[in-house]
GROMACS .gro file of C-alpha atoms in nm:
model
  499
    1MET     CA    1   2.926   9.652  -1.136
    2ALA     CA    2   3.300   9.645  -1.019
    3ALA     CA    3   3.493   9.332  -0.960
    4HIS     CA    4   3.536   9.248  -0.640
    5GLU     CA    5   3.887   9.142  -0.481
    6ILE     CA    6   3.933   8.782  -0.377
    7ALA     CA    7   4.226   8.725  -0.141
    8HIS     CA    8   4.365   8.423   0.029
    9TRP     CA    9   4.322   8.302   0.406
   10ILE     CA   10   4.668   8.264   0.581
   11ASN     CA   11   4.663   8.197   0.962
   12GLY     CA   12   4.298   8.337   1.035
   13GLU     CA   13   4.295   8.648   0.812
   14ALA     CA   14   4.259   8.771   0.458
   15ASP     CA   15   4.556   8.802   0.316
   16ALA     CA   16   4.651   8.959  -0.022
   17GLY     CA   17   4.980   8.801  -0.079
   18SER     CA   18   5.319   8.879  -0.216
   19GLY     CA   19   5.174   9.047  -0.532
   20ALA     CA   20   5.237   8.776  -0.782
   21GLY     CA   21   4.961   8.933  -0.980
   22ARG     CA   22   4.586   8.897  -1.050
   23GLN     CA   23   4.336   8.668  -1.232
   24ALA     CA   24   3.985   8.765  -1.360
   25VAL     CA   25   3.694   8.577  -1.238
   26TYR     CA   26   3.389   8.557  -1.457
   27ASN     CA   27   3.009   8.498  -1.443
   28PRO     CA   28   2.994   8.208  -1.714
   29ALA     CA   29   2.624   8.319  -1.757
   30THR     CA   30   2.702   8.663  -1.866
   31GLY     CA   31   3.076   8.658  -1.942
   32GLU     CA   32   3.137   8.941  -1.738
   33GLN     CA   33   3.411   8.975  -1.496
   34THR     CA   34   3.293   8.980  -1.140
   35GLY     CA   35   3.595   8.927  -0.924
   36SER     CA   36   3.983   8.966  -0.925
   37LEU     CA   37   4.182   8.693  -0.785
   38ALA     CA   38   4.485   8.729  -0.600
   39LEU     CA   39   4.737   8.495  -0.741
   40ALA     CA   40   5.018   8.347  -0.475
   41GLU     CA   41   5.382   8.307  -0.517
   42PRO     CA   42   5.522   7.976  -0.370
   43ALA     CA   43   5.639   8.180  -0.073
   44ASP     CA   44   5.278   8.253   0.032
   45ALA     CA   45   5.224   7.888   0.002
   46ASP     CA   46   5.539   7.887   0.219
   47ARG     CA   47   5.388   8.093   0.469
   48ALA     CA   48   5.050   7.908   0.485
   49VAL     CA   49   5.226   7.566   0.528
   50ALA     CA   50   5.453   7.724   0.808
   51ALA     CA   51   5.139   7.855   0.991
   52ALA     CA   52   4.975   7.527   0.930
   53ARG     CA   53   5.258   7.327   1.079
   54ARG     CA   54   5.275   7.562   1.413
   55THR     CA   55   4.940   7.489   1.479
   56PHE     CA   56   4.914   7.151   1.424
   57ASP     CA   57   5.128   7.065   1.713
   58THR     CA   58   4.853   7.224   1.952
   59TRP     CA   59   4.534   7.105   1.738
   60SER     CA   60   4.624   6.750   1.711
   61THR     CA   61   4.657   6.749   2.098
   62THR     CA   62   4.340   6.945   2.172
   63PRO     CA   63   4.102   6.671   2.339
   64LEU     CA   64   3.890   6.496   2.048
   65SER     CA   65   3.555   6.637   2.233
   66LYS     CA   66   3.650   6.962   2.186
   67ARG     CA   67   3.776   6.928   1.788
   68ILE     CA   68   3.412   6.765   1.757
   69SER     CA   69   3.228   7.032   1.917
   70VAL     CA   70   3.386   7.294   1.639
   71LEU     CA   71   3.282   7.017   1.380
   72PHE     CA   72   2.930   7.067   1.515
   73SER     CA   73   2.949   7.420   1.525
   74PHE     CA   74   3.088   7.434   1.142
   75ARG     CA   75   2.791   7.213   1.058
   76GLU     CA   76   2.549   7.480   1.165
   77LYS     CA   77   2.710   7.744   1.015
   78VAL     CA   78   2.724   7.583   0.696
   79LYS     CA   79   2.390   7.458   0.702
   80ALA     CA   80   2.270   7.844   0.765
   81HIS     CA   81   2.459   7.988   0.468
   82THR     CA   82   2.377   7.733   0.208
   83ASP     CA   83   2.172   7.996   0.007
   84GLU     CA   84   2.474   8.192   0.036
   85LEU     CA   85   2.748   7.949  -0.090
   86ALA     CA   86   2.473   7.820  -0.376
   87ARG     CA   87   2.472   8.205  -0.501
   88ILE     CA   88   2.827   8.201  -0.488
   89ILE     CA   89   2.872   7.910  -0.673
   90THR     CA   90   2.631   7.996  -0.928
   91ALA     CA   91   2.767   8.330  -0.990
   92GLU     CA   92   3.132   8.170  -1.031
   93HIS     CA   93   3.050   7.820  -1.173
   94GLY     CA   94   2.723   7.853  -1.358
   95LYS     CA   95   2.528   7.550  -1.241
   96THR     CA   96   2.160   7.630  -1.113
   97LEU     CA   97   2.081   7.739  -0.788
   98PRO     CA   98   1.899   7.414  -0.679
   99ASP     CA   99   2.204   7.226  -0.816
  100ALA     CA  100   2.435   7.441  -0.585
  101ALA     CA  101   2.231   7.379  -0.321
  102GLY     CA  102   2.239   6.996  -0.355
  103GLU     CA  103   2.629   7.057  -0.362
  104VAL     CA  104   2.618   7.229  -0.036
  105ALA     CA  105   2.385   6.955   0.104
  106ARG     CA  106   2.620   6.647   0.016
  107GLY     CA  107   2.910   6.848   0.176
  108LEU     CA  108   2.711   6.862   0.491
  109GLU     CA  109   2.666   6.503   0.490
  110VAL     CA  110   3.031   6.460   0.508
  111ILE     CA  111   3.058   6.714   0.818
  112GLU     CA  112   2.789   6.509   0.996
  113TYR     CA  113   3.014   6.191   0.954
  114ALA     CA  114   3.300   6.366   1.105
  115CYS     CA  115   3.078   6.462   1.399
  116ALA     CA  116   3.078   6.110   1.474
  117LEU     CA  117   3.441   6.038   1.477
  118PRO     CA  118   3.489   5.959   1.818
  119GLU     CA  119   3.337   5.617   1.773
  120THR     CA  120   3.550   5.571   1.458
  121LEU     CA  121   3.881   5.657   1.617
  122LYS     CA  122   3.818   5.438   1.951
  123GLY     CA  123   4.094   5.210   1.859
  124ASP     CA  124   4.143   4.826   1.946
  125TYR     CA  125   4.265   4.644   2.253
  126SER     CA  126   4.352   4.274   2.314
  127GLU     CA  127   4.402   4.167   2.648
  128GLN     CA  128   4.630   3.897   2.766
  129VAL     CA  129   4.773   3.815   2.393
  130SER     CA  130   5.057   3.643   2.598
  131SER     CA  131   5.140   3.599   2.978
  132GLY     CA  132   5.106   3.910   3.111
  133ILE     CA  133   5.090   4.127   2.767
  134ASP     CA  134   4.812   4.338   2.629
  135VAL     CA  135   4.815   4.484   2.287
  136PHE     CA  136   4.642   4.795   2.168
  137SER     CA  137   4.633   5.032   1.878
  138PHE     CA  138   4.484   5.370   1.802
  139ARG     CA  139   4.533   5.607   1.501
  140GLN     CA  140   4.707   5.963   1.501
  141PRO     CA  141   4.694   6.270   1.263
  142LEU     CA  142   4.954   6.313   1.004
  143GLY     CA  143   5.022   6.681   1.012
  144VAL     CA  144   4.976   6.902   0.719
  145VAL     CA  145   4.728   6.840   0.447
  146ALA     CA  146   4.725   7.016   0.085
  147ALA     CA  147   4.400   6.974  -0.028
  148ILE     CA  148   4.386   7.072  -0.426
  149THR     CA  149   4.025   7.087  -0.576
  150PRO     CA  150   3.872   7.134  -0.896
  151PHE     CA  151   3.643   7.396  -1.027
  152ASN     CA  152   3.308   7.189  -1.087
  153PHE     CA  153   3.242   7.139  -0.699
  154PRO     CA  154   3.372   7.461  -0.523
  155VAL     CA  155   3.232   7.352  -0.189
  156MET     CA  156   3.137   7.003  -0.182
  157VAL     CA  157   3.494   6.862  -0.248
  158PRO     CA  158   3.643   7.065  -0.001
  159LEU     CA  159   3.405   6.948   0.250
  160TRP     CA  160   3.469   6.605   0.139
  161MET     CA  161   3.864   6.671   0.248
  162SER     CA  162   3.861   6.908   0.513
  163PRO     CA  163   3.614   6.803   0.796
  164ILE     CA  164   3.763   6.449   0.819
  165ALA     CA  165   4.134   6.573   0.793
  166ILE     CA  166   4.047   6.849   1.076
  167ALA     CA  167   3.850   6.625   1.294
  168THR     CA  168   4.131   6.366   1.303
  169GLY     CA  169   4.374   6.637   1.424
  170ASN     CA  170   4.542   6.761   1.085
  171ALA     CA  171   4.588   7.129   0.954
  172VAL     CA  172   4.488   7.201   0.617
  173VAL     CA  173   4.606   7.428   0.342
  174LEU     CA  174   4.341   7.424   0.048
  175LYS     CA  175   4.429   7.511  -0.313
  176PRO     CA  176   4.107   7.604  -0.488
  177SER     CA  177   4.036   7.630  -0.837
  178GLU     CA  178   4.131   8.001  -0.954
  179ARG     CA  179   3.773   7.963  -1.194
  180ASP     CA  180   3.561   7.993  -0.904
  181PRO     CA  181   3.760   8.075  -0.564
  182SER     CA  182   3.491   8.276  -0.368
  183ALA     CA  183   3.321   7.995  -0.174
  184SER     CA  184   3.652   7.877  -0.042
  185LEU     CA  185   3.698   8.208   0.146
  186LEU     CA  186   3.343   8.168   0.299
  187LEU     CA  187   3.418   7.827   0.434
  188ALA     CA  188   3.725   7.950   0.582
  189LYS     CA  189   3.526   8.237   0.761
  190LEU     CA  190   3.260   7.996   0.874
  191TRP     CA  191   3.536   7.763   1.013
  192GLN     CA  192   3.682   8.044   1.214
  193GLU     CA  193   3.324   8.161   1.325
  194ALA     CA  194   3.301   7.808   1.465
  195GLY     CA  195   3.567   7.835   1.683
  196LEU     CA  196   3.854   7.657   1.469
  197PRO     CA  197   4.189   7.787   1.554
  198ASP     CA  198   4.381   8.018   1.348
  199ALA     CA  199   4.552   7.862   1.030
  200VAL     CA  200   4.427   7.508   1.099
  201PHE     CA  201   4.244   7.588   0.778
  202ASN     CA  202   4.405   7.800   0.509
  203VAL     CA  203   4.339   7.917   0.151
  204VAL     CA  204   4.598   7.977  -0.095
  205ASN     CA  205   4.474   8.080  -0.443
  206GLY     CA  206   4.720   8.019  -0.757
  207GLY     CA  207   4.842   7.806  -1.041
  208ARG     CA  208   5.064   7.535  -1.119
  209ASP     CA  209   5.377   7.691  -0.940
  210VAL     CA  210   5.221   7.695  -0.612
  211VAL     CA  211   5.077   7.355  -0.669
  212GLU     CA  212   5.438   7.222  -0.724
  213ARG     CA  213   5.556   7.418  -0.404
  214LEU     CA  214   5.315   7.217  -0.202
  215LEU     CA  215   5.389   6.881  -0.369
  216GLU     CA  216   5.752   6.938  -0.276
  217HIS     CA  217   5.744   7.132   0.082
  218ASP     CA  218   5.867   6.939   0.324
  219ASP     CA  219   5.639   7.001   0.598
  220VAL     CA  220   5.338   6.900   0.379
  221ASP     CA  221   5.257   6.534   0.468
  222ALA     CA  222   4.976   6.466   0.259
  223VAL     CA  223   4.816   6.571  -0.066
  224SER     CA  224   4.456   6.500  -0.133
  225PHE     CA  225   4.355   6.587  -0.498
  226VAL     CA  226   4.052   6.586  -0.745
  227GLY     CA  227   4.091   6.670  -1.109
  228SER     CA  228   4.203   6.539  -1.455
  229THR     CA  229   4.360   6.213  -1.489
  230PRO     CA  230   4.675   6.349  -1.641
  231VAL     CA  231   4.740   6.598  -1.340
  232ALA     CA  232   4.637   6.332  -1.116
  233ARG     CA  233   4.899   6.100  -1.220
  234SER     CA  234   5.141   6.381  -1.217
  235ILE     CA  235   5.059   6.470  -0.866
  236TYR     CA  236   5.097   6.109  -0.758
  237GLU     CA  237   5.428   6.052  -0.879
  238LYS     CA  238   5.564   6.399  -0.763
  239ALA     CA  239   5.430   6.390  -0.410
  240SER     CA  240   5.463   6.007  -0.360
  241SER     CA  241   5.849   6.019  -0.462
  242ARG     CA  242   5.880   6.284  -0.160
  243GLY     CA  243   5.737   6.042   0.075
  244LYS     CA  244   5.372   6.202   0.116
  245ARG     CA  245   5.069   6.021   0.138
  246VAL     CA  246   4.879   6.086  -0.160
  247GLN     CA  247   4.516   6.032  -0.299
  248ALA     CA  248   4.485   6.163  -0.642
  249LEU     CA  249   4.109   6.112  -0.808
  250GLY     CA  250   4.146   6.164  -1.168
  251GLY     CA  251   3.888   6.161  -1.494
  252ALA     CA  252   3.610   5.958  -1.595
  253LYS     CA  253   3.407   5.804  -1.868
  254ASN     CA  254   3.111   5.692  -1.711
  255HIS     CA  255   2.873   5.460  -1.854
  256ALA     CA  256   2.521   5.369  -1.813
  257VAL     CA  257   2.381   4.997  -1.957
  258VAL     CA  258   2.023   5.007  -2.084
  259LEU     CA  259   1.876   4.665  -2.109
  260PRO     CA  260   1.578   4.553  -2.305
  261ASP     CA  261   1.396   4.480  -1.999
  262SER     CA  262   1.423   4.833  -1.798
  263ASP     CA  263   1.200   5.089  -1.810
  264LEU     CA  264   1.271   5.305  -2.098
  265ASP     CA  265   1.121   5.643  -1.972
  266LEU     CA  266   1.281   5.592  -1.632
  267ALA     CA  267   1.643   5.519  -1.789
  268ALA     CA  268   1.561   5.798  -2.043
  269ASP     CA  269   1.471   6.054  -1.773
  270HIS     CA  270   1.757   5.967  -1.527
  271LEU     CA  271   2.021   5.940  -1.833
  272ALA     CA  272   1.917   6.302  -1.943
  273ALA     CA  273   1.967   6.417  -1.606
  274ALA     CA  274   2.276   6.261  -1.535
  275ALA     CA  275   2.432   6.367  -1.870
  276PHE     CA  276   2.292   6.714  -1.905
  277GLY     CA  277   2.276   6.810  -1.501
  278SER     CA  278   2.550   7.100  -1.450
  279ALA     CA  279   2.634   7.092  -1.806
  280GLY     CA  280   2.795   6.783  -1.777
  281GLU     CA  281   3.079   6.898  -1.576
  282ARG     CA  282   3.087   6.636  -1.332
  283CYS     CA  283   3.303   6.351  -1.274
  284MET     CA  284   3.002   6.124  -1.221
  285ALA     CA  285   2.802   6.241  -1.504
  286VAL     CA  286   2.676   5.986  -1.744
  287SER     CA  287   2.858   6.042  -2.085
  288VAL     CA  288   2.802   5.699  -2.252
  289ALA     CA  289   2.474   5.521  -2.255
  290VAL     CA  290   2.544   5.148  -2.379
  291ALA     CA  291   2.219   5.015  -2.532
  292VAL     CA  292   2.199   4.636  -2.537
  293GLY     CA  293   2.006   4.456  -2.792
  294ASP     CA  294   1.750   4.609  -3.013
  295VAL     CA  295   1.651   4.891  -2.706
  296GLY     CA  296   1.898   5.144  -2.910
  297ASP     CA  297   1.608   5.327  -3.153
  298GLU     CA  298   1.356   5.367  -2.897
  299LEU     CA  299   1.608   5.478  -2.616
  300VAL     CA  300   1.736   5.738  -2.847
  301GLU     CA  301   1.411   5.875  -2.933
  302LYS     CA  302   1.329   5.951  -2.572
  303LEU     CA  303   1.681   6.086  -2.526
  304LYS     CA  304   1.575   6.362  -2.795
  305GLU     CA  305   1.269   6.433  -2.622
  306ARG     CA  306   1.435   6.495  -2.287
  307ALA     CA  307   1.687   6.691  -2.437
  308ALA     CA  308   1.445   6.919  -2.608
  309ASP     CA  309   1.288   6.982  -2.285
  310VAL     CA  310   1.593   7.099  -2.114
  311VAL     CA  311   1.586   7.459  -2.079
  312VAL     CA  312   1.952   7.622  -2.073
  313GLY     CA  313   1.983   7.971  -1.916
  314ASP     CA  314   2.153   8.161  -1.634
  315GLY     CA  315   2.139   7.939  -1.320
  316ALA     CA  316   2.039   8.193  -1.102
  317GLU     CA  317   1.698   8.243  -1.275
  318GLU     CA  318   1.399   8.027  -1.173
  319GLY     CA  319   1.313   7.743  -1.394
  320THR     CA  320   1.687   7.724  -1.568
  321GLY     CA  321   1.777   7.343  -1.581
  322MET     CA  322   2.116   7.370  -1.715
  323GLY     CA  323   2.346   7.660  -1.713
  324PRO     CA  324   2.640   7.753  -1.892
  325LEU     CA  325   3.014   7.590  -1.928
  326ILE     CA  326   3.284   7.741  -1.719
  327THR     CA  327   3.494   7.885  -1.980
  328PRO     CA  328   3.465   7.994  -2.380
  329GLU     CA  329   3.743   7.726  -2.412
  330ALA     CA  330   3.548   7.494  -2.243
  331LYS     CA  331   3.249   7.554  -2.465
  332GLU     CA  332   3.495   7.558  -2.777
  333ARG     CA  333   3.637   7.225  -2.678
  334VAL     CA  334   3.297   7.050  -2.624
  335GLU     CA  335   3.130   7.163  -2.946
  336SER     CA  336   3.474   7.083  -3.141
  337ILE     CA  337   3.425   6.741  -3.006
  338VAL     CA  338   3.051   6.722  -3.130
  339ALA     CA  339   3.164   6.824  -3.458
  340GLY     CA  340   3.448   6.555  -3.489
  341ALA     CA  341   3.211   6.317  -3.359
  342GLU     CA  342   2.996   6.341  -3.707
  343ALA     CA  343   3.319   6.340  -3.901
  344GLU     CA  344   3.400   5.999  -3.743
  345GLY     CA  345   3.080   5.874  -3.856
  346ALA     CA  346   2.828   5.920  -3.556
  347VAL     CA  347   2.454   6.009  -3.578
  348LEU     CA  348   2.411   6.355  -3.435
  349ALA     CA  349   2.060   6.275  -3.311
  350VAL     CA  350   2.066   6.607  -3.083
  351ASP     CA  351   2.296   6.895  -3.176
  352GLY     CA  352   2.351   7.147  -2.897
  353ARG     CA  353   2.611   7.374  -3.098
  354GLY     CA  354   2.570   7.739  -3.149
  355LEU     CA  355   2.306   7.789  -2.867
  356VAL     CA  356   2.242   8.134  -2.774
  357VAL     CA  357   2.055   8.234  -2.467
  358GLU     CA  358   1.847   8.559  -2.510
  359GLY     CA  359   1.973   8.841  -2.277
  360ARG     CA  360   2.289   8.636  -2.194
  361GLU     CA  361   2.442   8.656  -2.547
  362GLY     CA  362   2.809   8.694  -2.379
  363GLY     CA  363   2.752   8.380  -2.179
  364PHE     CA  364   2.949   8.054  -2.244
  365PHE     CA  365   2.657   7.839  -2.344
  366THR     CA  366   2.628   7.517  -2.554
  367GLY     CA  367   2.296   7.293  -2.566
  368PRO     CA  368   2.240   6.913  -2.468
  369SER     CA  369   2.394   6.684  -2.734
  370VAL     CA  370   2.305   6.321  -2.836
  371LEU     CA  371   2.537   6.129  -3.023
  372ASP     CA  372   2.430   5.795  -3.184
  373HIS     CA  373   2.618   5.497  -3.319
  374VAL     CA  374   2.935   5.617  -3.169
  375SER     CA  375   3.246   5.383  -3.221
  376THR     CA  376   3.432   5.310  -2.915
  377GLU     CA  377   3.744   5.437  -3.130
  378ALA     CA  378   3.602   5.752  -3.176
  379GLU     CA  379   3.750   6.076  -3.003
  380ALA     CA  380   3.416   6.139  -2.870
  381TYR     CA  381   3.397   5.805  -2.700
  382LYS     CA  382   3.754   5.841  -2.584
  383GLN     CA  383   3.781   6.153  -2.448
  384GLU     CA  384   3.662   6.281  -2.121
  385ILE     CA  385   3.450   6.574  -2.284
  386PHE     CA  386   3.305   6.748  -1.949
  387GLY     CA  387   3.022   6.895  -2.125
  388PRO     CA  388   2.650   6.813  -2.197
  389VAL     CA  389   2.718   6.544  -2.451
  390LEU     CA  390   2.568   6.198  -2.432
  391ALA     CA  391   2.702   5.920  -2.652
  392VAL     CA  392   2.519   5.603  -2.750
  393VAL     CA  393   2.700   5.300  -2.799
  394ARG     CA  394   2.526   4.988  -2.953
  395VAL     CA  395   2.622   4.644  -2.856
  396LYS     CA  396   2.453   4.316  -2.881
  397ASP     CA  397   2.449   4.172  -2.523
  398LEU     CA  398   2.531   4.218  -2.147
  399ASP     CA  399   2.865   4.055  -2.212
  400GLU     CA  400   2.973   4.289  -2.463
  401ALA     CA  401   2.836   4.564  -2.260
  402ILE     CA  402   3.047   4.485  -1.992
  403GLU     CA  403   3.348   4.414  -2.217
  404VAL     CA  404   3.301   4.792  -2.336
  405ILE     CA  405   3.316   4.929  -2.016
  406ASN     CA  406   3.617   4.717  -1.878
  407ASN     CA  407   3.830   4.788  -2.186
  408ASN     CA  408   3.773   5.153  -2.114
  409PRO     CA  409   4.107   5.312  -1.910
  410TYR     CA  410   3.858   5.500  -1.677
  411GLY     CA  411   3.703   5.337  -1.365
  412ASN     CA  412   3.525   5.584  -1.167
  413GLY     CA  413   3.148   5.529  -1.188
  414THR     CA  414   2.900   5.296  -1.385
  415ALA     CA  415   2.513   5.205  -1.390
  416ILE     CA  416   2.276   4.968  -1.514
  417PHE     CA  417   1.920   5.011  -1.568
  418THR     CA  418   1.722   4.655  -1.556
  419GLY     CA  419   1.459   4.487  -1.414
  420SER     CA  420   1.653   4.169  -1.364
  421GLY     CA  421   1.842   4.099  -1.045
  422ALA     CA  422   2.028   3.860  -1.156
  423ALA     CA  423   2.155   4.076  -1.453
  424ALA     CA  424   2.253   4.338  -1.191
  425ARG     CA  425   2.432   4.136  -0.965
  426GLU     CA  426   2.639   3.996  -1.275
  427PHE     CA  427   2.705   4.331  -1.363
  428GLN     CA  428   2.806   4.479  -1.047
  429ARG     CA  429   3.035   4.149  -0.971
  430ARG     CA  430   3.230   4.207  -1.319
  431VAL     CA  431   3.268   4.536  -1.433
  432THR     CA  432   3.616   4.688  -1.347
  433VAL     CA  433   3.461   4.994  -1.192
  434GLY     CA  434   3.483   5.164  -0.833
  435MET     CA  435   3.095   5.285  -0.800
  436ILE     CA  436   2.821   5.101  -0.953
  437GLY     CA  437   2.437   5.224  -0.971
  438VAL     CA  438   2.172   4.988  -1.011
  439ASN     CA  439   1.883   5.204  -1.155
  440VAL     CA  440   2.053   5.482  -1.000
  441PRO     CA  441   2.243   5.687  -1.277
  442ILE     CA  442   2.494   5.869  -1.036
  443PRO     CA  443   2.590   5.677  -0.775
  444VAL     CA  444   2.785   5.883  -0.550
  445PRO     CA  445   2.810   5.681  -0.219
  446ALA     CA  446   2.648   5.833   0.111
  447ALA     CA  447   2.920   5.965   0.343
  448GLN     CA  448   2.961   5.669   0.544
  449HIS     CA  449   3.083   5.489   0.274
  450SER     CA  450   3.370   5.603   0.056
  451PHE     CA  451   3.413   5.777  -0.294
  452GLY     CA  452   3.679   5.659  -0.567
  453GLY     CA  453   3.702   5.492  -0.866
  454TRP     CA  454   3.963   5.203  -1.006
  455LYS     CA  455   4.209   5.243  -1.289
  456ASP     CA  456   4.325   5.593  -1.438
  457SER     CA  457   4.021   5.738  -1.228
  458LEU     CA  458   4.232   5.688  -0.901
  459PHE     CA  459   4.595   5.694  -0.808
  460GLY     CA  460   4.675   5.612  -0.463
  461GLU     CA  461   4.528   5.350  -0.240
  462HIS     CA  462   4.265   5.528  -0.037
  463HIS     CA  463   3.926   5.672  -0.170
  464ILE     CA  464   3.786   5.980  -0.039
  465TYR     CA  465   3.573   6.048   0.268
  466GLY     CA  466   3.423   5.798   0.493
  467PRO     CA  467   3.628   5.533   0.646
  468ASP     CA  468   3.888   5.522   0.363
  469GLY     CA  469   3.935   5.929   0.451
  470VAL     CA  470   4.008   5.850   0.819
  471ALA     CA  471   4.270   5.610   0.711
  472PHE     CA  472   4.418   5.844   0.483
  473TYR     CA  473   4.421   6.148   0.688
  474THR     CA  474   4.586   5.932   1.007
  475ARG     CA  475   4.803   5.649   1.092
  476GLY     CA  476   4.843   5.369   1.320
  477LYS     CA  477   5.009   5.283   1.641
  478VAL     CA  478   5.013   4.926   1.779
  479VAL     CA  479   5.136   4.935   2.159
  480THR     CA  480   5.247   4.585   2.312
  481GLN     CA  481   5.282   4.608   2.670
  482ARG     CA  482   5.397   4.441   2.970
  483TRP     CA  483   5.390   4.569   3.334
  484PRO     CA  484   5.592   4.320   3.546
  485LYS     CA  485   5.506   4.230   3.905
  486GLU     CA  486   5.741   4.342   4.167
  487ASN     CA  487   6.025   4.067   4.270
  488ASP     CA  488   5.853   3.862   3.947
  489PRO     CA  489   6.127   3.883   3.689
  490VAL     CA  490   6.029   3.809   3.326
  491GLU     CA  491   6.242   3.574   3.150
  492ALA     CA  492   6.447   3.730   2.834
  493SER     CA  493   6.542   3.479   2.556
  494LEU     CA  494   6.754   3.508   2.222
  495ASN     CA  495   6.466   3.339   2.035
  496PHE     CA  496   6.218   3.522   1.840
  497PRO     CA  497   5.893   3.580   2.069
  498THR     CA  498   5.643   3.381   2.069
  499ASN     CA  499   5.309   3.345   2.245
   0.00000   0.00000   0.00000
């Protein structure tokens, strides 16, 4: 089958760009090229930003009720196209169809939250704060927002950003991953079908030079990014130094603590699902199990059983539990880290290297791996592996488990499995992590809260979506007003005004 051409989306239509070149897009389950992606030049990013800036002036002054009506329509469009979006995700990312459909569903939750923004954007009013003086506050949109999103959630992360940015009156230029860009183009068409004016949502595909242009562009007012920590730090430093508002979500090394009083079957089931789901290519994947006390041996045996039950294959086929990694380079890196862990003293309780899926020999597959007795000094512990690898670290008590987590430079998500409310309460108060699960392995907050980590997992003040998302994409104004009565002058004073 010939590779289909994938374009940009600028000013309400597909755009071939300036001819900077093309990049192949692959199906990770087969290793075959399925698409040919047009790469942008900085000049293409300039055109997208210019179009977004022009339309911002009218979109930002469009009545809120009309903006929200577009959001309601967009929600229905996305829901109706869930299966199509899921198939596109699976074809270019590799995750299973049910996992891809779940990604769309979590994006829908944020659209639904954005549909309720008239309540959030009401503002505040204080009457008679001083004689004849009232004070009120409200929020206004920023302008043009650059959204730079990762390969691992090609629908969900754009939907964590764009609905709130657009509902609050901003225009968006989306720069998706070059590895799985097609879903972004379908989202652009659905926005248009929902009645969104041209150029409020644009898509520009490209590499580092395009990102650099968006970071330096004078007409880009804010940058929202999700990706690795080194890139997040760099984007935050460059964009904020130019006066832009920035939220840059970085990497993770998520720990799950298992206490002796926990239901070990429950813990093992959920640890395996959280570690191996989507081939571990999630920033909220559990990559470290912290076994407390004497629970380690039994927990590892149960994890070995769960890993053996994972069906690895083409995510488009029914019954597959885990698909491939995104690229052959990703597979090579993951398997290299597993090999290195053994050399550093870890016990390979389950070795997923060298897996070949029958009929999909060209796919980028590796199997689940479980590494036991992993030292916190080992590379398999320190690195964000982004693959189906679960490291087991053994500690003597809850205090040591918390110390391990707090000493880690990442602070995205964590979890505890326990039957003790007291232990759970102590854990959630003491860990220096932004999102915490109690008997929940992947604690991604509901849309009415906000998603974001601590430490090297977030650069910037605001978390993503929810109330923090509204705060990020808007800025406040406070008005202090007086309307003097006729023939009743207000005395002026050189002194600092008081109430």
